[in-house]
mmCIF file of C-alpha atoms and ligand atoms in Angstrom:
data_model
loop_
_atom_site.group_PDB
_atom_site.id
_atom_site.type_symbol
_atom_site.label_atom_id
_atom_site.label_comp_id
_atom_site.label_asym_id
_atom_site.label_seq_id
_atom_site.Cartn_x
_atom_site.Cartn_y
_atom_site.Cartn_z
ATOM 1 C CA MET A 173 -30.427 3.423 0.297
ATOM 2 C CA TYR A 174 -30.329 0.379 3.101
ATOM 3 C CA LYS A 175 -29.007 -1.709 0.154
ATOM 4 C CA GLN A 176 -26.251 0.324 -0.328
ATOM 5 C CA LEU A 177 -25.330 0.447 2.938
ATOM 6 C CA GLN A 178 -25.618 -3.203 3.127
ATOM 7 C CA GLN A 179 -23.713 -4.118 0.549
ATOM 8 C CA ARG A 180 -20.682 -1.286 1.218
ATOM 9 C CA GLY A 181 -20.872 -3.993 4.776
ATOM 10 C CA MET A 182 -20.823 -6.872 3.126
ATOM 11 C CA ASN A 183 -17.130 -8.322 3.979
ATOM 12 C CA SER A 184 -16.313 -5.598 6.583
ATOM 13 C CA PRO A 185 -19.548 -3.857 8.225
ATOM 14 C CA PRO A 186 -19.085 -0.784 9.544
ATOM 15 C CA VAL A 187 -17.611 0.075 13.136
ATOM 16 C CA ASN A 188 -20.659 1.803 15.252
ATOM 17 C CA VAL A 189 -21.454 2.400 18.869
ATOM 18 C CA SER A 190 -22.663 -1.117 19.186
ATOM 19 C CA THR A 191 -19.698 -2.445 17.898
ATOM 20 C CA ILE A 192 -17.429 -0.933 20.267
ATOM 21 C CA ARG A 193 -19.140 -1.856 22.939
ATOM 22 C CA GLN A 194 -19.510 -4.888 22.127
ATOM 23 C CA MET A 195 -15.242 -4.988 21.652
ATOM 24 C CA LYS A 196 -15.252 -4.339 25.286
ATOM 25 C CA ASN A 197 -17.917 -6.132 26.378
ATOM 26 C CA GLU A 198 -16.115 -8.849 24.412
ATOM 27 C CA GLY A 199 -12.535 -7.861 26.129
ATOM 28 C CA GLU A 200 -11.113 -7.341 22.174
ATOM 29 C CA PRO A 201 -9.269 -4.207 22.430
ATOM 30 C CA ILE A 202 -10.197 -1.262 20.971
ATOM 31 C CA ALA A 203 -7.298 0.357 17.786
ATOM 32 C CA CYS A 204 -7.836 3.741 17.243
ATOM 33 C CA LEU A 205 -5.568 6.696 15.455
ATOM 34 C CA THR A 206 -6.529 10.134 15.119
ATOM 35 C CA ALA A 207 -6.288 10.812 10.702
ATOM 36 C CA TYR A 208 -6.710 14.389 9.204
ATOM 37 C CA ASP A 209 -7.287 13.295 5.329
ATOM 38 C CA ALA A 210 -7.958 10.932 2.592
ATOM 39 C CA SER A 211 -4.866 9.355 1.711
ATOM 40 C CA PHE A 212 -4.104 8.501 5.430
ATOM 41 C CA ALA A 213 -7.461 7.926 6.335
ATOM 42 C CA GLN A 214 -7.955 5.205 3.577
ATOM 43 C CA LEU A 215 -4.813 3.772 5.195
ATOM 44 C CA VAL A 216 -5.884 3.919 8.608
ATOM 45 C CA ASP A 217 -9.183 2.217 7.313
ATOM 46 C CA MET A 218 -7.340 -0.596 5.050
ATOM 47 C CA ALA A 219 -5.162 -1.473 8.162
ATOM 48 C CA GLY A 220 -7.694 -2.588 10.425
ATOM 49 C CA VAL A 221 -8.092 0.562 12.945
ATOM 50 C CA ASP A 222 -11.511 0.520 14.636
ATOM 51 C CA LEU A 223 -11.678 4.079 15.546
ATOM 52 C CA VAL A 224 -10.547 7.907 13.739
ATOM 53 C CA LEU A 225 -10.164 10.512 15.484
ATOM 54 C CA VAL A 226 -10.183 13.649 13.675
ATOM 55 C CA GLY A 227 -8.251 15.904 16.595
ATOM 56 C CA ASP A 228 -7.718 19.516 17.524
ATOM 57 C CA SER A 229 -3.967 18.278 17.969
ATOM 58 C CA LEU A 230 -4.248 19.288 14.156
ATOM 59 C CA GLY A 231 -3.174 22.368 15.077
ATOM 60 C CA MET A 232 -0.171 20.914 16.356
ATOM 61 C CA VAL A 233 0.808 18.702 14.285
ATOM 62 C CA ILE A 234 -0.535 19.989 10.615
ATOM 63 C CA GLN A 235 -0.904 23.979 11.321
ATOM 64 C CA GLY A 236 2.138 23.964 13.123
ATOM 65 C CA GLN A 237 0.547 25.758 16.323
ATOM 66 C CA GLU A 238 2.147 24.956 19.847
ATOM 67 C CA THR A 239 -0.854 23.976 20.836
ATOM 68 C CA THR A 240 -4.719 23.224 20.268
ATOM 69 C CA VAL A 241 -6.250 26.262 21.331
ATOM 70 C CA PRO A 242 -6.428 28.336 18.188
ATOM 71 C CA VAL A 243 -8.000 25.514 15.805
ATOM 72 C CA THR A 244 -11.419 26.528 14.617
ATOM 73 C CA VAL A 245 -15.442 24.988 14.051
ATOM 74 C CA ASP A 246 -14.662 25.400 9.985
ATOM 75 C CA ASP A 247 -10.528 23.212 10.509
ATOM 76 C CA VAL A 248 -12.208 20.410 11.954
ATOM 77 C CA VAL A 249 -14.995 20.777 9.832
ATOM 78 C CA TYR A 250 -12.960 20.300 6.401
ATOM 79 C CA HIS A 251 -11.043 18.083 8.183
ATOM 80 C CA THR A 252 -13.647 15.274 9.205
ATOM 81 C CA GLN A 253 -15.010 15.849 5.613
ATOM 82 C CA ILE A 254 -12.137 14.743 3.830
ATOM 83 C CA VAL A 255 -11.126 11.984 6.221
ATOM 84 C CA SER A 256 -14.662 10.504 6.009
ATOM 85 C CA ARG A 257 -14.178 10.313 2.287
ATOM 86 C CA GLY A 258 -10.969 7.515 2.753
ATOM 87 C CA LEU A 259 -13.448 5.259 5.249
ATOM 88 C CA SER A 260 -15.456 2.717 4.249
ATOM 89 C CA ARG A 261 -15.173 0.120 7.567
ATOM 90 C CA THR A 262 -13.528 2.620 10.173
ATOM 91 C CA PHE A 263 -15.570 4.571 12.891
ATOM 92 C CA VAL A 264 -14.840 8.328 13.362
ATOM 93 C CA VAL A 265 -15.200 10.613 15.635
ATOM 94 C CA SER A 266 -14.552 14.879 15.908
ATOM 95 C CA ASP A 267 -13.791 16.966 18.119
ATOM 96 C CA LEU A 268 -15.503 19.992 19.403
ATOM 97 C CA PRO A 269 -12.491 22.537 19.163
ATOM 98 C CA PHE A 270 -11.757 24.931 21.947
ATOM 99 C CA MET A 271 -14.424 27.182 23.712
ATOM 100 C CA SER A 272 -16.708 25.521 20.714
ATOM 101 C CA TYR A 273 -19.218 24.134 23.028
ATOM 102 C CA ALA A 274 -19.271 26.802 26.493
ATOM 103 C CA THR A 275 -23.389 26.557 26.255
ATOM 104 C CA PRO A 276 -25.232 23.067 25.525
ATOM 105 C CA GLU A 277 -26.658 25.620 23.091
ATOM 106 C CA GLN A 278 -23.354 26.752 21.233
ATOM 107 C CA ALA A 279 -22.362 22.591 21.557
ATOM 108 C CA LEU A 280 -25.685 21.537 19.851
ATOM 109 C CA ASP A 281 -24.770 24.015 17.096
ATOM 110 C CA ASN A 282 -21.426 22.767 16.678
ATOM 111 C CA ALA A 283 -21.829 19.006 17.140
ATOM 112 C CA VAL A 284 -24.162 19.282 14.145
ATOM 113 C CA ARG A 285 -21.877 20.934 11.713
ATOM 114 C CA LEU A 286 -19.496 18.032 12.817
ATOM 115 C CA MET A 287 -21.804 15.737 11.591
ATOM 116 C CA GLN A 288 -23.833 17.219 8.808
ATOM 117 C CA GLU A 289 -21.179 19.118 7.115
ATOM 118 C CA GLY A 290 -17.928 16.747 7.965
ATOM 119 C CA GLY A 291 -19.861 13.151 8.235
ATOM 120 C CA ALA A 292 -18.606 12.867 12.183
ATOM 121 C CA LYS A 293 -20.647 9.679 13.719
ATOM 122 C CA MET A 294 -19.672 11.030 16.971
ATOM 123 C CA VAL A 295 -18.200 14.379 19.128
ATOM 124 C CA LYS A 296 -15.344 14.603 21.588
ATOM 125 C CA LEU A 297 -15.127 17.369 24.341
ATOM 126 C CA GLU A 298 -12.613 17.952 27.143
ATOM 127 C CA GLY A 299 -14.146 18.512 30.472
ATOM 128 C CA GLY A 300 -15.417 16.852 34.201
ATOM 129 C CA ARG A 301 -18.779 17.404 35.684
ATOM 130 C CA GLY A 302 -18.520 20.948 34.474
ATOM 131 C CA GLN A 303 -19.350 19.548 30.954
ATOM 132 C CA VAL A 304 -22.409 17.418 32.102
ATOM 133 C CA ALA A 305 -25.448 19.583 31.427
ATOM 134 C CA VAL A 306 -23.952 20.028 27.737
ATOM 135 C CA VAL A 307 -23.396 16.454 27.602
ATOM 136 C CA GLU A 308 -26.713 15.583 28.760
ATOM 137 C CA CYS A 309 -27.720 18.623 26.177
ATOM 138 C CA LEU A 310 -25.930 16.677 22.981
ATOM 139 C CA ALA A 311 -27.264 12.859 24.765
ATOM 140 C CA ARG A 312 -30.519 14.072 24.240
ATOM 141 C CA HIS A 313 -30.887 14.903 20.925
ATOM 142 C CA ASP A 314 -29.369 11.587 20.203
ATOM 143 C CA ILE A 315 -25.496 12.520 19.719
ATOM 144 C CA PRO A 316 -22.803 10.506 20.071
ATOM 145 C CA VAL A 317 -20.777 12.258 22.531
ATOM 146 C CA CYS A 318 -16.540 10.730 23.374
ATOM 147 C CA ALA A 319 -15.958 12.399 26.967
ATOM 148 C CA HIS A 320 -11.767 13.247 27.330
ATOM 149 C CA VAL A 321 -10.760 12.936 30.723
ATOM 150 C CA GLY A 322 -7.362 13.287 32.424
ATOM 151 C CA LEU A 323 -4.619 15.913 30.673
ATOM 152 C CA LYS A 324 -6.823 17.923 29.123
ATOM 153 C CA PRO A 325 -4.812 19.706 26.025
ATOM 154 C CA GLN A 326 -7.361 22.571 25.976
ATOM 155 C CA SER A 327 -6.524 23.404 29.428
ATOM 156 C CA VAL A 328 -2.185 23.823 28.554
ATOM 157 C CA HIS A 329 -2.427 27.346 30.025
ATOM 158 C CA LYS A 330 -4.804 26.706 32.907
ATOM 159 C CA ILE A 331 -2.448 23.284 33.885
ATOM 160 C CA GLY A 332 1.035 25.067 32.675
ATOM 161 C CA GLY A 333 1.986 22.401 30.453
ATOM 162 C CA PHE A 334 0.879 19.179 28.976
ATOM 163 C CA LYS A 335 1.816 17.108 31.850
ATOM 164 C CA VAL A 336 0.584 13.146 33.572
ATOM 165 C CA GLN A 337 -2.235 13.854 35.376
ATOM 166 C CA GLY A 338 -3.935 12.519 38.896
ATOM 167 C CA ARG A 339 -0.639 11.560 40.378
ATOM 168 C CA ASP A 340 -2.092 12.399 43.842
ATOM 169 C CA ASN A 341 -4.642 10.457 46.091
ATOM 170 C CA GLU A 342 -6.922 13.438 45.376
ATOM 171 C CA ALA A 343 -6.485 14.353 41.996
ATOM 172 C CA ALA A 344 -6.875 11.275 40.955
ATOM 173 C CA LYS A 345 -10.396 10.952 43.391
ATOM 174 C CA GLN A 346 -11.884 14.052 41.371
ATOM 175 C CA MET A 347 -10.971 11.837 37.795
ATOM 176 C CA THR A 348 -12.679 9.195 38.884
ATOM 177 C CA GLU A 349 -15.683 11.077 39.658
ATOM 178 C CA ASP A 350 -15.921 13.526 36.620
ATOM 179 C CA ALA A 351 -16.303 10.084 34.923
ATOM 180 C CA ILE A 352 -18.614 8.807 36.722
ATOM 181 C CA ALA A 353 -20.449 12.078 35.973
ATOM 182 C CA LEU A 354 -20.007 12.263 32.316
ATOM 183 C CA GLU A 355 -20.925 8.506 31.815
ATOM 184 C CA GLU A 356 -24.533 9.484 33.816
ATOM 185 C CA ALA A 357 -24.669 12.027 32.145
ATOM 186 C CA GLY A 358 -25.031 10.506 28.791
ATOM 187 C CA ALA A 359 -21.591 9.995 27.061
ATOM 188 C CA ASP A 360 -21.136 6.992 25.162
ATOM 189 C CA LEU A 361 -17.101 6.899 24.593
ATOM 190 C CA MET A 362 -14.005 8.030 27.254
ATOM 191 C CA LEU A 363 -10.981 9.152 26.001
ATOM 192 C CA LEU A 364 -8.090 9.040 29.281
ATOM 193 C CA GLU A 365 -5.473 11.260 28.212
ATOM 194 C CA CYS A 366 -1.826 10.866 30.470
ATOM 195 C CA VAL A 367 -2.214 9.004 33.468
ATOM 196 C CA PRO A 368 -0.845 6.468 35.992
ATOM 197 C CA ASN A 369 -1.499 3.077 35.103
ATOM 198 C CA GLU A 370 -3.522 2.897 38.720
ATOM 199 C CA VAL A 371 -6.152 5.606 37.979
ATOM 200 C CA GLY A 372 -6.851 4.005 34.371
ATOM 201 C CA LEU A 373 -7.909 0.931 35.864
ATOM 202 C CA LYS A 374 -9.318 2.848 38.716
ATOM 203 C CA ILE A 375 -11.067 4.497 36.503
ATOM 204 C CA SER A 376 -11.892 1.246 33.885
ATOM 205 C CA GLU A 377 -13.134 0.001 37.562
ATOM 206 C CA SER A 378 -16.126 2.706 38.648
ATOM 207 C CA ILE A 379 -17.955 2.832 34.629
ATOM 208 C CA GLY A 380 -19.139 1.323 32.215
ATOM 209 C CA LEU A 381 -18.273 3.226 28.928
ATOM 210 C CA PRO A 382 -15.557 1.936 26.525
ATOM 211 C CA ILE A 383 -12.282 3.365 27.604
ATOM 212 C CA ILE A 384 -9.452 4.853 24.743
ATOM 213 C CA GLY A 385 -6.611 5.454 26.493
ATOM 214 C CA ILE A 386 -3.328 7.418 25.360
ATOM 215 C CA GLY A 387 -0.842 6.961 27.480
ATOM 216 C CA ALA A 388 -2.908 5.612 30.283
ATOM 217 C CA GLY A 389 -1.370 1.869 30.672
ATOM 218 C CA PRO A 390 -2.842 -0.831 29.531
ATOM 219 C CA ASN A 391 -5.696 -1.548 32.279
ATOM 220 C CA VAL A 392 -8.633 0.374 29.666
ATOM 221 C CA ASP A 393 -10.064 -0.665 26.598
ATOM 222 C CA GLY A 394 -8.533 0.743 23.411
ATOM 223 C CA GLN A 395 -5.698 2.726 22.804
ATOM 224 C CA ILE A 396 -4.768 5.918 20.528
ATOM 225 C CA LEU A 397 -2.067 7.781 19.125
ATOM 226 C CA VAL A 398 -1.675 10.973 17.060
ATOM 227 C CA LEU A 399 -0.994 9.350 13.804
ATOM 228 C CA TYR A 400 2.072 11.532 13.559
ATOM 229 C CA ASP A 401 3.774 10.800 16.452
ATOM 230 C CA MET A 402 3.639 6.744 15.532
ATOM 231 C CA LEU A 403 4.638 7.321 12.138
ATOM 232 C CA GLY A 404 7.983 9.097 13.603
ATOM 233 C CA ILE A 405 6.889 12.204 11.773
ATOM 234 C CA THR A 406 6.932 14.566 14.662
ATOM 235 C CA GLN A 407 10.227 16.060 15.391
ATOM 236 C CA GLY A 408 11.617 17.315 18.747
ATOM 237 C CA ARG A 409 10.500 15.363 22.576
ATOM 238 C CA THR A 410 7.965 12.505 21.969
ATOM 239 C CA PRO A 411 6.009 11.548 25.199
ATOM 240 C CA LYS A 412 6.884 8.671 27.018
ATOM 241 C CA PHE A 413 3.788 6.173 25.394
ATOM 242 C CA VAL A 414 4.300 7.007 21.832
ATOM 243 C CA LYS A 415 6.218 4.486 19.931
ATOM 244 C CA ASN A 416 7.561 4.691 16.425
ATOM 245 C CA PHE A 417 5.548 1.881 14.506
ATOM 246 C CA LEU A 418 7.706 2.919 11.346
ATOM 247 C CA GLU A 419 10.759 2.356 12.673
ATOM 248 C CA ASP A 420 10.869 -1.672 12.057
ATOM 249 C CA SER A 421 8.162 -1.408 9.195
ATOM 250 C CA GLU A 422 8.812 -1.545 5.737
ATOM 251 C CA SER A 423 5.591 0.531 4.588
ATOM 252 C CA ILE A 424 3.105 3.199 6.059
ATOM 253 C CA LEU A 425 0.466 0.074 5.485
ATOM 254 C CA ASP A 426 3.167 -2.107 7.501
ATOM 255 C CA ALA A 427 3.374 -0.121 10.858
ATOM 256 C CA LEU A 428 -0.503 0.410 10.888
ATOM 257 C CA GLN A 429 -0.828 -3.153 10.526
ATOM 258 C CA THR A 430 1.350 -3.678 12.965
ATOM 259 C CA TYR A 431 -0.358 -0.733 15.438
ATOM 260 C CA VAL A 432 -3.452 -2.707 15.209
ATOM 261 C CA SER A 433 -1.998 -6.222 15.662
ATOM 262 C CA SER A 434 -0.126 -4.770 18.954
ATOM 263 C CA VAL A 435 -3.468 -3.311 20.220
ATOM 264 C CA LYS A 436 -5.557 -6.362 19.625
ATOM 265 C CA ASN A 437 -2.592 -8.660 20.926
ATOM 266 C CA ARG A 438 -2.039 -6.157 24.648
ATOM 267 C CA ASP A 439 1.263 -6.094 23.113
ATOM 268 C CA TYR A 440 1.028 -2.184 23.594
ATOM 269 C CA PRO A 441 1.708 -0.300 25.706
ATOM 270 C CA ALA A 442 4.547 -1.739 27.106
ATOM 271 C CA LYS A 443 5.929 -1.140 30.816
ATOM 272 C CA GLU A 444 8.161 1.388 28.863
ATOM 273 C CA HIS A 445 5.071 3.796 27.283
ATOM 274 C CA CYS A 446 3.452 3.891 30.916
ATOM 275 C CA PHE A 447 3.236 6.518 33.986
ATOM 276 C CA SER A 448 3.155 5.316 38.011
HETATM 277 O O1 LIG B 139 -6.395 15.823 19.423
HETATM 278 C C1 LIG B 139 -6.281 14.620 18.913
HETATM 279 O O2 LIG B 139 -5.576 14.333 18.853
HETATM 280 C C2 LIG B 139 -6.639 13.819 20.754
HETATM 281 C C3 LIG B 139 -5.255 12.940 21.258
HETATM 282 C C4 LIG B 139 -5.420 12.680 22.580
HETATM 283 C C5 LIG B 139 -5.805 11.422 20.533
HETATM 284 O O3 LIG B 139 -7.489 14.075 21.496
#
């Protein structure tokens, strides 16, 4: 078994939690994307993407839903299975969908499904201090956790739309305290969505975890985009932070490679992709 793993990783060892931590420590930006099937997963892996998220955004970009709320654990398990088959180096993280982690016990059962049936190596959940007991429970069972703060799309009906978060001082302070609480609870990674640049900087200065941003500016440790957005497949209004990398590329693989190098060189996100 170990020989097989070693052979597979001879040229390019699979990314794991330690690699991600090391990238942060060495100041190498972490390039991340979402993926939902084996063919795209293979291209994303070939392009040198470090981390792939099987996001519940699949509800919107694959299923045509208006929000991520209808996505089920079965949906994420299925998409994680097919994404995992396309990967060799890239680390795979899967979303715990809406209401699949309302209690620590439920979170544990569903995280086990994503890992055992799907092949996920880390699970992601949305929330702040209210999720501390859930994160502690998963961490106690050695399940790697990515905590998602800032704009939390599963809360869209509570917050009244997909809006930039942390714009006033009190909201930014609460968000920073949430991030600290989640790190203390045992999270391994943080995803920060749709916040002004200064909030990204403040949270980066307040916690030691690697932070992956989406619309969170340049002051974080890595970037993620929804694959279909950065390839220009998504129709309608695209968020300010999205850049279409296919526009000036010759192929999808070329666009993915340009995205990776733009993140690594810190060319993306540029000023026009950031919130102030
Ligand atoms: O589900 C998803 O795709 C996400 C994005 C914010 C990356 O969580």
